[in-house]
């Protein structure tokens, strides 16, 4: 039981699962070169689990309540042992990882973790749980979504791709989230496919104090 053909991945989520559905749909149709080996959720009866079953993806339901953060992560790692995976893909996973977990998925050759996330804002603006709500509250005219590699900080780590949407004057959190999610559902599978199939490296860019970002292509660019 799994979904799609290509690089083996596992998807982590805590809620609705609309990004998972977009990923699974693309994996099934072949536009995402990934094999979704399992879904991990820390929430009982989460929407993502139900959708995973629709796509024949095994679900590991591992609630975190009553467990220390590290003990929960150990349980996740143990359950994942039988599922070959090269990447963890976060799709609405509402848990921060410990530095120990981050270190475990750090790839020395790549210089980054093998964990990807999608965030509902143009980072570094509006990190945290409510990107679309924060954009409406703040009154920005433009927001969007960011796909990034995960590091120890909150919604931090090398940016892979971003796309923007205009915030209309009469947008509510709900109307903005609707357009934002539609954008996410295009951006995430497309970006993940590039990450799994193209040449790229992590670069600090031309500035001396430049932050790490993902640069596609082998020729030119910064190391
Ligand atoms: C998305 O907005 C995603 O960017 C954020 O959490 C939300 C998950 O939604 N990290 P869903 O569960 O994929 O529908």
XYZ file of C-alpha atoms and ligand atoms in Angstrom:
237
model
C 0.000 0.000 0.000
C 1.367 3.395 -1.056
C 0.635 6.091 -3.622
C 2.676 7.096 -6.670
C 6.066 6.192 -8.105
C 9.404 7.826 -7.416
C 11.317 9.036 -4.383
C 9.837 7.546 -1.192
C 8.390 10.188 1.142
C 6.208 10.306 4.228
C 3.722 13.106 4.869
C 3.036 14.517 8.351
C -0.210 16.386 9.099
C -2.518 17.294 11.963
C -5.696 18.523 10.316
C -7.873 18.861 7.256
C -5.406 17.387 4.743
C -6.138 19.482 1.663
C -2.426 19.805 0.849
C -2.025 16.075 1.294
C -4.813 15.521 -1.219
C -3.056 17.772 -3.731
C 0.220 15.878 -3.231
C -1.442 12.466 -3.458
C -3.366 13.455 -6.585
C -0.137 14.569 -8.292
C 1.760 11.478 -7.103
C -0.995 9.280 -8.496
C -1.083 11.067 -11.838
C 2.732 11.126 -12.116
C 3.270 14.907 -12.053
C 4.947 14.481 -8.665
C 7.769 11.916 -8.809
C 7.157 10.612 -5.312
C 5.937 7.478 -3.648
C 3.924 8.388 -0.562
C 4.778 5.534 1.772
C 2.851 6.649 4.865
C 1.038 9.481 6.605
C 1.881 10.375 10.191
C -0.655 12.278 12.259
C -0.530 13.344 15.895
C -4.296 13.988 16.008
C -6.968 11.323 16.309
C -9.536 11.229 13.487
C -7.784 13.993 11.530
C -9.096 14.691 8.028
C -5.696 13.856 6.556
C -5.999 10.256 7.800
C -9.303 9.751 6.056
C -7.939 11.165 2.799
C -4.802 8.997 3.088
C -6.965 5.890 3.220
C -8.726 7.020 0.025
C -5.315 6.957 -1.646
C -4.279 3.614 -0.103
C -1.623 5.240 2.049
C -1.016 3.635 5.473
C -1.774 5.957 8.400
C 0.305 6.091 11.577
C -1.878 7.747 14.186
C 0.434 8.741 17.034
C -1.277 11.177 19.451
C 1.127 13.335 21.420
C -1.033 13.883 24.494
C 0.570 12.618 27.679
C 3.960 12.216 26.027
C 7.070 14.353 26.366
C 8.095 15.862 23.041
C 11.111 13.547 22.688
C 9.121 10.454 23.643
C 6.522 11.312 21.009
C 9.221 11.769 18.387
C 10.786 8.431 19.373
C 7.409 6.764 18.876
C 7.133 8.409 15.443
C 10.663 7.331 14.473
C 10.032 3.749 15.611
C 6.768 3.508 13.685
C 8.461 4.854 10.564
C 11.209 2.215 10.616
C 9.286 -0.119 8.326
C 8.482 2.641 5.809
C 11.389 3.490 3.533
C 11.475 7.277 3.130
C 14.021 9.816 1.951
C 12.028 12.919 2.820
C 9.507 14.068 5.404
C 6.916 16.372 3.858
C 4.958 18.482 6.329
C 1.401 19.346 5.341
C -0.229 21.168 8.231
C 1.747 19.370 10.949
C 1.170 21.531 14.034
C 4.154 20.371 16.114
C 7.611 21.826 16.479
C 10.466 19.319 16.291
C 13.201 19.036 18.912
C 16.788 19.787 17.858
C 17.417 16.038 18.241
C 14.807 15.184 15.603
C 16.111 17.937 13.323
C 19.656 16.568 13.704
C 18.478 13.086 12.860
C 17.087 14.246 9.519
C 20.022 16.549 8.744
C 21.862 15.495 5.599
C 25.537 16.529 5.782
C 26.018 16.274 2.017
C 23.032 18.471 1.219
C 23.751 20.829 4.134
C 20.090 20.838 5.224
C 17.420 18.620 6.690
C 15.403 16.274 4.541
C 12.221 17.869 5.860
C 10.053 20.203 3.730
C 7.196 22.438 4.849
C 4.605 24.739 3.305
C 3.710 27.899 5.200
C 0.729 30.199 4.499
C 2.629 33.507 4.187
C 5.593 35.070 2.460
C 8.223 34.246 5.077
C 9.817 35.808 7.036
C 6.534 37.708 7.433
C 3.882 36.082 9.603
C 5.543 32.962 10.955
C 3.250 31.015 13.288
C -0.039 29.216 13.117
C -2.304 31.768 11.393
C -0.591 33.211 8.315
C -3.751 34.239 6.437
C -5.429 35.635 9.557
C -2.310 37.625 10.436
C -2.138 39.078 6.899
C -5.748 40.326 7.181
C -5.194 41.669 10.697
C -2.022 43.509 9.696
C -3.589 44.948 6.556
C -0.888 43.909 4.085
C -1.815 44.205 0.405
C 0.142 41.165 -0.711
C 0.741 37.793 0.905
C 1.269 34.249 -0.323
C 2.806 30.900 0.484
C 6.334 29.640 1.074
C 7.828 26.185 0.605
C 10.974 25.797 2.682
C 13.361 23.300 4.193
C 12.853 22.877 7.906
C 15.435 23.915 10.487
C 15.259 24.213 14.264
C 13.522 27.641 14.340
C 9.802 28.321 13.933
C 8.891 28.427 10.208
C 12.571 28.944 9.505
C 14.994 27.302 7.097
C 16.148 27.726 3.493
C 13.382 28.987 1.204
C 12.730 26.850 -1.876
C 9.846 28.724 -3.529
C 7.308 31.469 -2.870
C 4.250 32.727 -4.717
C 2.097 35.702 -3.897
C -1.593 36.609 -3.885
C -3.157 40.048 -3.639
C -5.120 40.759 -0.461
C -8.374 42.472 -1.421
C -9.663 45.278 0.787
C -12.733 43.257 1.716
C -10.983 39.942 2.270
C -11.712 38.107 5.495
C -9.443 35.422 6.844
C -11.763 32.869 5.214
C -11.841 34.386 1.719
C -8.085 34.946 1.761
C -7.406 31.410 2.998
C -9.565 30.028 0.203
C -7.394 31.663 -2.476
C -4.231 30.956 -0.494
C -4.993 27.270 -0.242
C -5.709 27.050 -3.965
C -2.259 28.560 -4.502
C -0.676 26.132 -2.005
C -2.227 23.156 -3.780
C -0.447 24.167 -7.007
C 2.807 25.361 -5.460
C 3.546 22.452 -3.123
C 3.452 19.506 -5.554
C 5.227 21.540 -8.250
C 8.032 22.633 -5.888
C 8.425 19.208 -4.326
C 8.682 17.656 -7.780
C 11.516 20.064 -8.641
C 13.279 19.269 -5.378
C 13.087 15.533 -6.020
C 14.047 15.580 -9.682
C 16.316 18.580 -10.351
C 19.825 19.596 -9.351
C 19.930 22.111 -6.498
C 22.069 23.206 -3.632
C 21.793 25.302 -0.503
C 23.501 28.663 -0.956
C 23.994 31.735 1.200
C 23.769 34.060 -1.790
C 26.017 36.994 -2.625
C 25.682 38.905 0.671
C 28.269 38.240 3.360
C 25.589 37.621 5.952
C 23.179 36.038 3.446
C 20.688 33.495 4.712
C 20.684 30.000 3.274
C 18.256 29.428 0.411
C 17.732 26.696 -2.188
C 19.193 27.426 -5.620
C 18.184 25.250 -8.555
C 20.582 24.406 -11.375
C 24.238 23.489 -11.324
C 25.728 26.199 -13.506
C 26.689 29.618 -12.125
C 25.058 30.892 -8.975
C 26.560 30.919 -5.516
C 27.956 28.024 -3.522
C -1.975 25.096 5.224
O -2.416 26.439 5.144
C -0.476 25.013 5.315
O 0.185 26.058 4.629
C -0.242 25.157 6.791
O -1.286 24.461 7.398
C -2.411 24.428 6.525
C -2.754 22.989 6.338
O -3.964 22.830 5.637
N 1.072 24.703 7.167
P -4.381 21.382 5.109
O -4.429 20.455 6.305
O -3.338 20.945 4.120
O -5.719 21.574 4.480
